[in-house]
Short mmCIF file of N, CA, C and O in Angstrom, two decimals:
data_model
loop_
_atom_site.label_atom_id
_atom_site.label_comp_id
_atom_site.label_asym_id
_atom_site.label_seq_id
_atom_site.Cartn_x
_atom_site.Cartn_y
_atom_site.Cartn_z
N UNK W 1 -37.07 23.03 71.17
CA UNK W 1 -37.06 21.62 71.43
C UNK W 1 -35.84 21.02 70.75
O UNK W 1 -35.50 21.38 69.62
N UNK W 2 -35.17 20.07 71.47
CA UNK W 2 -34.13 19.83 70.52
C UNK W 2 -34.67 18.43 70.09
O UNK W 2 -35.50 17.61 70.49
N UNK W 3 -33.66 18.60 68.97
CA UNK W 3 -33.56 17.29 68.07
C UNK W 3 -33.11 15.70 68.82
O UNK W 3 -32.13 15.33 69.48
N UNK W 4 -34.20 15.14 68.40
CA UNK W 4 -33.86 13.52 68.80
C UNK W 4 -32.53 13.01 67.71
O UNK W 4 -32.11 13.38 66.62
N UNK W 5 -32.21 12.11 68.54
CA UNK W 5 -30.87 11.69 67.97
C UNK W 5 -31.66 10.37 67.70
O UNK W 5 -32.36 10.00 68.64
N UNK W 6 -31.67 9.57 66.55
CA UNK W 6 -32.62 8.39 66.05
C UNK W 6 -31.49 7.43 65.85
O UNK W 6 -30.71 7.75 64.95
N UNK W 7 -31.15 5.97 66.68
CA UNK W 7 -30.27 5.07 66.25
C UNK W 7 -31.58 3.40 66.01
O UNK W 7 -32.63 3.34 66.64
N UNK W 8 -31.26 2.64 65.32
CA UNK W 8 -32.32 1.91 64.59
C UNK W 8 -30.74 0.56 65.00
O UNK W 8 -29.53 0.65 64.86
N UNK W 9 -31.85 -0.77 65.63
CA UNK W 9 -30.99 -1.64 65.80
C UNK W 9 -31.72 -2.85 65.05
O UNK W 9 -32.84 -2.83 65.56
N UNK W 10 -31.69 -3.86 64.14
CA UNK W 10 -32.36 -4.54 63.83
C UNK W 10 -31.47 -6.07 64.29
O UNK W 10 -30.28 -6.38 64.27
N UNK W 11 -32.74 -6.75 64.67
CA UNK W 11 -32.75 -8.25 64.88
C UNK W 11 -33.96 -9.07 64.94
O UNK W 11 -35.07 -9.01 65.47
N UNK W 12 -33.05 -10.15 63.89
CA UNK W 12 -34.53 -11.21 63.72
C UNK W 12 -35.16 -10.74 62.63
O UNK W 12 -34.47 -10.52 61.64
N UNK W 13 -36.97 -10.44 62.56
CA UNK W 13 -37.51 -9.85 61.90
C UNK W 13 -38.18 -8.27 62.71
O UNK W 13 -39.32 -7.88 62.49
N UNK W 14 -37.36 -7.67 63.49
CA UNK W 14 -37.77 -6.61 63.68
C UNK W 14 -36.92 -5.13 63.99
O UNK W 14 -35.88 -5.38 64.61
N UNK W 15 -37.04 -4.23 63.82
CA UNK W 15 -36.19 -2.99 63.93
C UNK W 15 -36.68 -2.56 65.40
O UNK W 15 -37.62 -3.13 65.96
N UNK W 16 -36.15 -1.79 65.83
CA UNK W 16 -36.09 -0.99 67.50
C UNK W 16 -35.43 0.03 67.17
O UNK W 16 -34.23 0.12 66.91
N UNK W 17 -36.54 1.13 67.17
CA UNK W 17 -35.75 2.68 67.29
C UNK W 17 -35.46 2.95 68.51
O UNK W 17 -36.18 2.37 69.31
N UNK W 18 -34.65 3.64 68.99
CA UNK W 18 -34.28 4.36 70.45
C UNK W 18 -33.67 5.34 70.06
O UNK W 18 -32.73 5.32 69.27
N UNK W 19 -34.27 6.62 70.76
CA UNK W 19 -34.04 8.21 71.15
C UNK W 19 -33.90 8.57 72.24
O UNK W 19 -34.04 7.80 73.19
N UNK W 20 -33.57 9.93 72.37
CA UNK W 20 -33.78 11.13 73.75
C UNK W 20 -34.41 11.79 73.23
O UNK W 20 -34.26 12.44 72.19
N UNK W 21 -35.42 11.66 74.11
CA UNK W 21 -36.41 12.99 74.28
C UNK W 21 -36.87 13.62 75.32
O UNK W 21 -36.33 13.50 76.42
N UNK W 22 -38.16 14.55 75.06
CA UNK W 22 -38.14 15.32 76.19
C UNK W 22 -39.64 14.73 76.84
O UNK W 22 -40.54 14.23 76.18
N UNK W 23 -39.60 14.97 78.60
CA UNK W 23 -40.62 14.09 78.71
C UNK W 23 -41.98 15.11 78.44
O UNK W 23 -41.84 16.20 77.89
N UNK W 24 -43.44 14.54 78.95
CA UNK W 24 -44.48 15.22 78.30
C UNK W 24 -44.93 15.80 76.96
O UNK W 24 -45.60 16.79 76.65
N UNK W 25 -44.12 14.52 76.07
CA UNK W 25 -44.26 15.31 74.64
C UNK W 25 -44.72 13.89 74.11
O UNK W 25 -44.44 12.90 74.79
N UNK W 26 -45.48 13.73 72.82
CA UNK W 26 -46.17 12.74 72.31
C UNK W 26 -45.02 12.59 70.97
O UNK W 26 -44.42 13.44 70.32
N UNK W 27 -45.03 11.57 70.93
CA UNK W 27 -43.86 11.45 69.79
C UNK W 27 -44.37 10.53 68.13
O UNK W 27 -44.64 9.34 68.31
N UNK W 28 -44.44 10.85 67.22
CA UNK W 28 -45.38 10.28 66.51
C UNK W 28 -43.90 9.37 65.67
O UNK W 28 -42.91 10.06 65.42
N UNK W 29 -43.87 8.17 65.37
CA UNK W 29 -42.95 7.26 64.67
C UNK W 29 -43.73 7.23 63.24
O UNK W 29 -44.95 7.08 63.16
N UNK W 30 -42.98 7.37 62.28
CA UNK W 30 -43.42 7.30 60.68
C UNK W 30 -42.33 6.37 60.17
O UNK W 30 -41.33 6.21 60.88
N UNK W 31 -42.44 5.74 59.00
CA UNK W 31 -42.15 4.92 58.56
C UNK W 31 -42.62 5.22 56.79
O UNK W 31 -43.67 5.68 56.34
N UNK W 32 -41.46 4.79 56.15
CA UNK W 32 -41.31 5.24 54.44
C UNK W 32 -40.49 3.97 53.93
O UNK W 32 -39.56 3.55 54.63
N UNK W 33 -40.83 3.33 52.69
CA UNK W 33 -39.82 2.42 52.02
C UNK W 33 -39.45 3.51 50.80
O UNK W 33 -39.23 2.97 49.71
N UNK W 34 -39.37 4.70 50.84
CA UNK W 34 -38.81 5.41 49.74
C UNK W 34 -38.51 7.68 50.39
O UNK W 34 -39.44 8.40 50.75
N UNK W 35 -37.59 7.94 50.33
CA UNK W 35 -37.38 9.03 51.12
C UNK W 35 -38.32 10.07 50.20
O UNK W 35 -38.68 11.16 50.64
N UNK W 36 -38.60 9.69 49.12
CA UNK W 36 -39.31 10.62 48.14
C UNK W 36 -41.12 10.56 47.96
O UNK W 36 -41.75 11.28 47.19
N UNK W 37 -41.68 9.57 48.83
CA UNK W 37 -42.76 9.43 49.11
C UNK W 37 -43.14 9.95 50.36
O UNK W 37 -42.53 10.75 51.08
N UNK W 38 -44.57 9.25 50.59
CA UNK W 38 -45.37 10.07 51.39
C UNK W 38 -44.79 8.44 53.10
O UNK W 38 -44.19 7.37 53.18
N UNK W 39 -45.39 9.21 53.83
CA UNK W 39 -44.67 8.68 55.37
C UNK W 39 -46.00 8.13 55.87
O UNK W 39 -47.08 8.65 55.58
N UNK W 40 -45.88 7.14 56.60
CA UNK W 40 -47.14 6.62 57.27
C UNK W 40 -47.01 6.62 59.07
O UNK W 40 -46.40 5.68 59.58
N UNK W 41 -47.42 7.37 59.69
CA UNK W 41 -47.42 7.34 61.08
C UNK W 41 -47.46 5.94 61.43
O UNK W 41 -48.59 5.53 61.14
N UNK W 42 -46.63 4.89 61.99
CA UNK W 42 -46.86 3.44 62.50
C UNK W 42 -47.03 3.46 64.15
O UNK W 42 -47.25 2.45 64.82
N UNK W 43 -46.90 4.76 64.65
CA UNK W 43 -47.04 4.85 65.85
C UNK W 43 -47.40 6.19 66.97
O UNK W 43 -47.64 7.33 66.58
N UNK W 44 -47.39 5.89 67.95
CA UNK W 44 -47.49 7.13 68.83
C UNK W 44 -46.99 6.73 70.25
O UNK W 44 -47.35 5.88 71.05
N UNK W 45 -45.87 7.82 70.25
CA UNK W 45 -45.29 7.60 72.01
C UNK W 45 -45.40 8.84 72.74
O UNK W 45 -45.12 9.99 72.38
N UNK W 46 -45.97 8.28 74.16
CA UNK W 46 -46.10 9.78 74.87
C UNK W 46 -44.90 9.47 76.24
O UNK W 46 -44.97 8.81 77.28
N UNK W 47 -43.89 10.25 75.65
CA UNK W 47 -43.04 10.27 76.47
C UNK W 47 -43.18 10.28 78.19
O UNK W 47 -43.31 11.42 78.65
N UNK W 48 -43.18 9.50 78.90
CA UNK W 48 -42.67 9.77 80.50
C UNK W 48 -41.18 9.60 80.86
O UNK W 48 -40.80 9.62 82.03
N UNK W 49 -40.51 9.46 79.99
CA UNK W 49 -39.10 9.33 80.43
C UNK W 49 -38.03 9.98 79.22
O UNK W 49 -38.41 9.95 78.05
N UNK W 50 -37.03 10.41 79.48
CA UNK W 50 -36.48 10.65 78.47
C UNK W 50 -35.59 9.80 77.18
O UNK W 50 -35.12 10.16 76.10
N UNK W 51 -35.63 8.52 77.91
CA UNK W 51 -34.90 7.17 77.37
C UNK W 51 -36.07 6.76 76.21
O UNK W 51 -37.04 6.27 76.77
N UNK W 52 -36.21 6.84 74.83
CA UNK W 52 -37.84 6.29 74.18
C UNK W 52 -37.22 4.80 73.42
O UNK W 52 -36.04 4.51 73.23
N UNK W 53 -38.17 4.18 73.15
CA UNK W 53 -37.90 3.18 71.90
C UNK W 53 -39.23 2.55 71.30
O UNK W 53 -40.31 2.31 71.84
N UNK W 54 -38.76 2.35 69.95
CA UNK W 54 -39.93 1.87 69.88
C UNK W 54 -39.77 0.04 68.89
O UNK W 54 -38.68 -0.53 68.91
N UNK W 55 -40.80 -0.50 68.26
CA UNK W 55 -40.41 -1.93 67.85
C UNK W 55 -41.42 -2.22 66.51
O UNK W 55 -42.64 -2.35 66.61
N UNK W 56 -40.88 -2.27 65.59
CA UNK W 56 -41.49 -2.59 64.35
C UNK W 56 -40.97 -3.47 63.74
O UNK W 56 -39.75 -3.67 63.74
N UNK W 57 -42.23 -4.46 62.82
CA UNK W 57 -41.55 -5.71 62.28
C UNK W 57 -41.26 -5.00 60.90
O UNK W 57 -41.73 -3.94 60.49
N UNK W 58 -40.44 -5.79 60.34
CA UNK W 58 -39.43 -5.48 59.13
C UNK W 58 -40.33 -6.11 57.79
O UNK W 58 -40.21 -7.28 57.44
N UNK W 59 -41.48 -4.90 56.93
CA UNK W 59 -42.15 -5.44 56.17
C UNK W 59 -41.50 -5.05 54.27
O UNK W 59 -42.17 -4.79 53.27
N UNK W 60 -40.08 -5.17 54.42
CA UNK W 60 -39.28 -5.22 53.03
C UNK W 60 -38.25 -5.06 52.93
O UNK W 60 -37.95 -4.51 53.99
N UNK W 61 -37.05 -5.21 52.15
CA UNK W 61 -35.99 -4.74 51.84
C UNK W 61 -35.41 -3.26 52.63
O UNK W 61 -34.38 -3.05 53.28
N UNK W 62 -36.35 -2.56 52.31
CA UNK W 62 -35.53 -0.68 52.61
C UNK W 62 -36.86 -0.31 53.14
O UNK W 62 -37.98 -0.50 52.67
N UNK W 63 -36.35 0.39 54.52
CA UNK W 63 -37.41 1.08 55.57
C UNK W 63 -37.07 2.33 55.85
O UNK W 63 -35.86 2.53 55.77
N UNK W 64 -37.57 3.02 56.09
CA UNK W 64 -36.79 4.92 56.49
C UNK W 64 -37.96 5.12 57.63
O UNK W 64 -39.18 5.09 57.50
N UNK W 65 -37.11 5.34 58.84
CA UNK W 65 -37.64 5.67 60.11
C UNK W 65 -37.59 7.37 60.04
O UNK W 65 -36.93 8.04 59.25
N UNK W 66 -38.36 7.79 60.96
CA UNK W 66 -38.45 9.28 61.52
C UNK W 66 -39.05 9.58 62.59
O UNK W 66 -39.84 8.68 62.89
N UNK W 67 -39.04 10.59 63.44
CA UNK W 67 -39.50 10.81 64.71
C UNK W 67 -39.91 12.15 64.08
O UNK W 67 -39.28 12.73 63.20
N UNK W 68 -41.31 12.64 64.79
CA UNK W 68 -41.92 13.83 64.54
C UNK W 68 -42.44 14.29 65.51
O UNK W 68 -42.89 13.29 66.08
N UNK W 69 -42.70 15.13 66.09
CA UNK W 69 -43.52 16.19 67.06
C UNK W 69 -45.06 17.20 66.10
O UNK W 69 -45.01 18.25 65.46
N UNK W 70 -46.35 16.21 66.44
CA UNK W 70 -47.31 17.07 65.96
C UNK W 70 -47.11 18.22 66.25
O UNK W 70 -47.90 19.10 65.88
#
């Protein structure tokens, strides 16, 4: 499987991830205010297209996005 390429655009009070992925795959979005802690799943996308994005409001200073494959 290859690797999603993760670009993060923020406006206003909210961030928008957008990737490529592959379709028929469930994509789980996590979210961290510290790279050395634990990650909280904020989402789940089940791909039908290969274009993804997703939309989260901005709850501090420093956010760390990730894309995962259960």
């Amino acid at each position: 499987m290859p690797q999603p390429s993760l670009t993060l655009n923020v406006s206003n009070a909210t961030s928008i991830l957008h990737w490529t992925g592959l379709t028929n795959v469930t994509y789980a979005v996590q979210r961290s205010t510290n790279l050395l802690s634990s990650w909280s799943t904020i989402g789940w996308i089940p791909a039908t297209q290969t274009n993804l994005s997703f939309t989260d409001w901005i709850i501090g200073p420093l956010q760390f996005y990730r894309i995962s494959v259960p």
